[in-house]
mmCIF file of C-alpha atoms in Angstrom:
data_model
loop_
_atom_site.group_PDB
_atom_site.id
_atom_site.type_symbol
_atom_site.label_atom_id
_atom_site.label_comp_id
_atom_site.label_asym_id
_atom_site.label_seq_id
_atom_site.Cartn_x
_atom_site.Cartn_y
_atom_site.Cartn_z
ATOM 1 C CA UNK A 121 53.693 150.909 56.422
ATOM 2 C CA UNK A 122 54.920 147.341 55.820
ATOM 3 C CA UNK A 123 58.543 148.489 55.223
ATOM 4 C CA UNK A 124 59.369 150.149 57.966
ATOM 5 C CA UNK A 125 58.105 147.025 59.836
ATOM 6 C CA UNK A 126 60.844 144.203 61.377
ATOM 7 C CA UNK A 127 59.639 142.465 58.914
ATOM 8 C CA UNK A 128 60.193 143.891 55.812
ATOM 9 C CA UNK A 129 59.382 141.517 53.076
ATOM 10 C CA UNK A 130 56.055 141.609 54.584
ATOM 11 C CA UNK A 131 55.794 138.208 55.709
ATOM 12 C CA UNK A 132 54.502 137.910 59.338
ATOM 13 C CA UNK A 133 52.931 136.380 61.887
ATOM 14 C CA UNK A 134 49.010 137.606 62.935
ATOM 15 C CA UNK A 135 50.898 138.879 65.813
ATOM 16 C CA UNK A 136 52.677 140.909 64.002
ATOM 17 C CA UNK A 137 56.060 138.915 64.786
ATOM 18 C CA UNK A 138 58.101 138.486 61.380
ATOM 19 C CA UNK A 139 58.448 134.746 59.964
ATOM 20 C CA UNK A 140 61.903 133.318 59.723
ATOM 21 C CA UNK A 141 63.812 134.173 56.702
ATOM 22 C CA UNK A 142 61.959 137.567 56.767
ATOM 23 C CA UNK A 143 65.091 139.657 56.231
ATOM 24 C CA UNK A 144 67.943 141.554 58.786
ATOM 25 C CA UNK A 145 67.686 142.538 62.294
ATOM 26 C CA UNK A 146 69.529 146.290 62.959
ATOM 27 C CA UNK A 147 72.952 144.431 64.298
ATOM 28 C CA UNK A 148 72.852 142.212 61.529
ATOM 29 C CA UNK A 149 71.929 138.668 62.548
ATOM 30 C CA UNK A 150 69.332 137.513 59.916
ATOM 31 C CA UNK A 151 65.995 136.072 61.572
ATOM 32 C CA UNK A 152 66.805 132.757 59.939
ATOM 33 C CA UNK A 153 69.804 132.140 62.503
ATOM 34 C CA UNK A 154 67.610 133.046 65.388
ATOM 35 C CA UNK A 155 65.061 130.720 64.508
ATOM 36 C CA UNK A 156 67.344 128.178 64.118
ATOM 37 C CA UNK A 157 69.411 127.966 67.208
ATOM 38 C CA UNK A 158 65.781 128.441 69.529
ATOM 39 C CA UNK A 159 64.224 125.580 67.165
ATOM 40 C CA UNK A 160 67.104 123.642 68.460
ATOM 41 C CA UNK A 161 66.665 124.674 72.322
ATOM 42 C CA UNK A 162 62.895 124.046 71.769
ATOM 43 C CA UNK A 163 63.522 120.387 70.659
ATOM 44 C CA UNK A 164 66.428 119.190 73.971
ATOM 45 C CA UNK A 165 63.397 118.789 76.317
ATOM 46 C CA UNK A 166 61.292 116.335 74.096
ATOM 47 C CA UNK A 167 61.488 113.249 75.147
ATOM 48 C CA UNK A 168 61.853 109.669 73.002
ATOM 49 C CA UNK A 169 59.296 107.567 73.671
ATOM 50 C CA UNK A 170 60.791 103.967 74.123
ATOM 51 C CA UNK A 171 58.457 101.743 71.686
ATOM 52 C CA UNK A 172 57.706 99.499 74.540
ATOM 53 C CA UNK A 173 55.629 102.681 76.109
ATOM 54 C CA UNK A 174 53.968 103.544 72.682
ATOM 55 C CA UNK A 175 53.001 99.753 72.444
ATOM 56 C CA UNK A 176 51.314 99.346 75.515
ATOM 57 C CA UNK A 177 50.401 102.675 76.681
ATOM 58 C CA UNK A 178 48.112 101.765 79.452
ATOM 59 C CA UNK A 179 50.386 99.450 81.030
ATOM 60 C CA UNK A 180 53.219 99.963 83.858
ATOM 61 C CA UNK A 181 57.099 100.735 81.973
ATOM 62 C CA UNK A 182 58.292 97.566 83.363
ATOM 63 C CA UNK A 183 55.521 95.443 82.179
ATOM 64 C CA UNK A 184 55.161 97.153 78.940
ATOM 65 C CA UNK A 185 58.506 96.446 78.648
ATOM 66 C CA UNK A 186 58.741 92.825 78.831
ATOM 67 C CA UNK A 187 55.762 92.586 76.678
ATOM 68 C CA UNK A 188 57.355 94.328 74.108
ATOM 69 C CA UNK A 189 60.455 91.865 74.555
ATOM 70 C CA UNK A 190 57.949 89.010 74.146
ATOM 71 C CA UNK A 191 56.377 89.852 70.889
ATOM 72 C CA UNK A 192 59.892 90.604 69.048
ATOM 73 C CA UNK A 193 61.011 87.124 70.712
ATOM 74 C CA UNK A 194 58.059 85.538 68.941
ATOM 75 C CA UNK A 195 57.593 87.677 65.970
ATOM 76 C CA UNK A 196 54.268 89.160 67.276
ATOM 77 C CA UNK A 197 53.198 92.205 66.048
ATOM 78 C CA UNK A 198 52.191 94.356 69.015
ATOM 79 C CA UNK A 199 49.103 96.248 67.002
ATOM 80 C CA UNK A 200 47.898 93.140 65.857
ATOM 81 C CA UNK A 201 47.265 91.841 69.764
ATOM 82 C CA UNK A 202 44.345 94.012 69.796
ATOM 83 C CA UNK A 203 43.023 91.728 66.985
ATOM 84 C CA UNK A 204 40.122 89.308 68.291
ATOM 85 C CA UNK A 205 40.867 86.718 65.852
ATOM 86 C CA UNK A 206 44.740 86.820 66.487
ATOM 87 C CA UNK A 207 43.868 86.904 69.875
ATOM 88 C CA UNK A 208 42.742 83.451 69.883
ATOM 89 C CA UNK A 209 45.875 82.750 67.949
ATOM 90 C CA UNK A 210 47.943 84.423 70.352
ATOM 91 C CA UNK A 211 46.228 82.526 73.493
ATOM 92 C CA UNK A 212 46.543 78.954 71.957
ATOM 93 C CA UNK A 213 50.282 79.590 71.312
ATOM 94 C CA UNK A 214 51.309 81.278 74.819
ATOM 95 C CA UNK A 215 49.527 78.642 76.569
ATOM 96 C CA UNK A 216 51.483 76.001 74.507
ATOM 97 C CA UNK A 217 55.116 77.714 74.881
ATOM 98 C CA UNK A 218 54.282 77.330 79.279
ATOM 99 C CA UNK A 219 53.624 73.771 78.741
ATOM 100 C CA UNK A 220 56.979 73.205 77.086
ATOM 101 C CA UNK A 221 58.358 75.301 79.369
ATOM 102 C CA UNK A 222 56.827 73.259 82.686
ATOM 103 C CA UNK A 223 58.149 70.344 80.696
ATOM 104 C CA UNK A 224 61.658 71.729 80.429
ATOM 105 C CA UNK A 225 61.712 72.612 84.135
ATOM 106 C CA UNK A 226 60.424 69.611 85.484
ATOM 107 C CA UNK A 227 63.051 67.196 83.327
ATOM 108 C CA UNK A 228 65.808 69.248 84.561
ATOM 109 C CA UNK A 229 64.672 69.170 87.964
ATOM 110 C CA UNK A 230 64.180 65.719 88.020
ATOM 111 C CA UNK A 231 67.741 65.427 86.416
ATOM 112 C CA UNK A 232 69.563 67.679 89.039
ATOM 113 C CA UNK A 233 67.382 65.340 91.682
ATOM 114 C CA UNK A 234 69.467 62.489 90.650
ATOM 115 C CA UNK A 235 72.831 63.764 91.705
ATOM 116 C CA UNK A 236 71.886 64.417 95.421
ATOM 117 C CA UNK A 237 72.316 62.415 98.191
ATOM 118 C CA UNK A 238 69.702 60.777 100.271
ATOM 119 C CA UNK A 239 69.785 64.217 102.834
ATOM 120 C CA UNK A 240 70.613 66.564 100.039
ATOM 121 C CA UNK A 241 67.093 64.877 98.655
ATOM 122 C CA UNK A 242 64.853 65.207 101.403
ATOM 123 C CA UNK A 243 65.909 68.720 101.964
ATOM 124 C CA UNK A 244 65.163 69.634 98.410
ATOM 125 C CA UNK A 245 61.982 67.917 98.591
ATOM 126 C CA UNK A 246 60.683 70.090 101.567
ATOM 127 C CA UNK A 247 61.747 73.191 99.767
ATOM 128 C CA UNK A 248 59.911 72.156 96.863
ATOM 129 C CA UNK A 249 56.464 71.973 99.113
ATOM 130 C CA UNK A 250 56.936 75.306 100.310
ATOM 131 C CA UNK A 251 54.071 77.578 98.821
ATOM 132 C CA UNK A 252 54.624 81.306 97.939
ATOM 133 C CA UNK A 253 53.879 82.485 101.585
ATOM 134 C CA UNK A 254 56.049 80.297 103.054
ATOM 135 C CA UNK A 255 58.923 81.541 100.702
ATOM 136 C CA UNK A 256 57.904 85.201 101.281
ATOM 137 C CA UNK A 257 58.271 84.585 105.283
ATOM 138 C CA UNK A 258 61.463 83.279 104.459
ATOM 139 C CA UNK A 259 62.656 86.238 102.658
ATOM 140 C CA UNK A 260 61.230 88.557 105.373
ATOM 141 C CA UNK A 261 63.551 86.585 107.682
ATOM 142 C CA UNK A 262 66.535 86.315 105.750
ATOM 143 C CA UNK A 263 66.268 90.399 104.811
ATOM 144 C CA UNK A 264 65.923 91.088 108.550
ATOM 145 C CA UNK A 265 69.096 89.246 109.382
ATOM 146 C CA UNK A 266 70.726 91.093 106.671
ATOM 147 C CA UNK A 267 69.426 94.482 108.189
ATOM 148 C CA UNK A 268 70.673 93.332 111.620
ATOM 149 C CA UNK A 269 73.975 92.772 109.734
ATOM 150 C CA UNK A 270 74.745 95.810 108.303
ATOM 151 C CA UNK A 271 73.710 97.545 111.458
ATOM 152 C CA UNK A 272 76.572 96.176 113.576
ATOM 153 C CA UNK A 273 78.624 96.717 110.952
ATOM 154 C CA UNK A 274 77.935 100.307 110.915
ATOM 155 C CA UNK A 275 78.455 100.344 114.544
#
């Protein structure tokens, strides 16, 4: 007998469970309101998807991230990457931005150059020769000392 069902307009679920708006509960809350405040509950835990992620989902957050913040600087369109002909596009411009950009650097390097002394120069010059192992030795060293640091001082 469909009206002496919770659901008395006859509107349910194939469970059997009565759809929202169906009609009154026995203390009086409508199904409607019940719906509406475990709709709301249901939704907290989903998360927002930062566009960077839904760009490039294949790629590391961080990355994705500042690939994201490359297109917008450049007006690209992150779909259209996948493009082989924009590729090319894409290629010819990115290689000609790090040009200018090893341009740039080396002018104001050889600018700031100019203002040191005859030491100050030679010292610069070594630290220019160093290669990426040498500066990653470095950086071992100089984190070490640091460590040692902060261990007296928690003595």
């Amino acid at each position: 007998d469909a009206s002496s069902s919770p659901g008395a307009s006859g509107r349910s679920t194939p469970s059997g469970a009565p759809l929202p708006g169906g009609g009154a509960h026995e203390g009086g809350e409508t199904i409607e309101e019940e719906s509406s405040s475990s709709s709301s509950e249901e939704e907290r835990p989903v998360l927002q998807m930062d566009p960077w992620i839904l760009a490039f989902p294949f790629d590391p957050p961080d990355l994705a991230k500042r690939k994201f913040e490359f297109c917008q600087q450049h007006r690209i369109k992150s779909h259209r990457l996948h493009d082989l002909g924009k590729q090319k596009k894409y290629q010819f411009l990115l290689r000609r931005h790090i040009k200018q950009e090893k341009r740039t650097l080396m002018l104001k390097q050889k600018l700031l150059l100019k203002f040191l002394t005859g030491d100050e120069l030679q010292r610069a010059k070594n630290e220019m020769k160093k290669g990426p192992a040498d500066l990653k030795a470095e950086a071992e060293v100089e984190r070490g000392k640091l460590k040692d640091r902060k261990m007296m001082i928690a003595k």
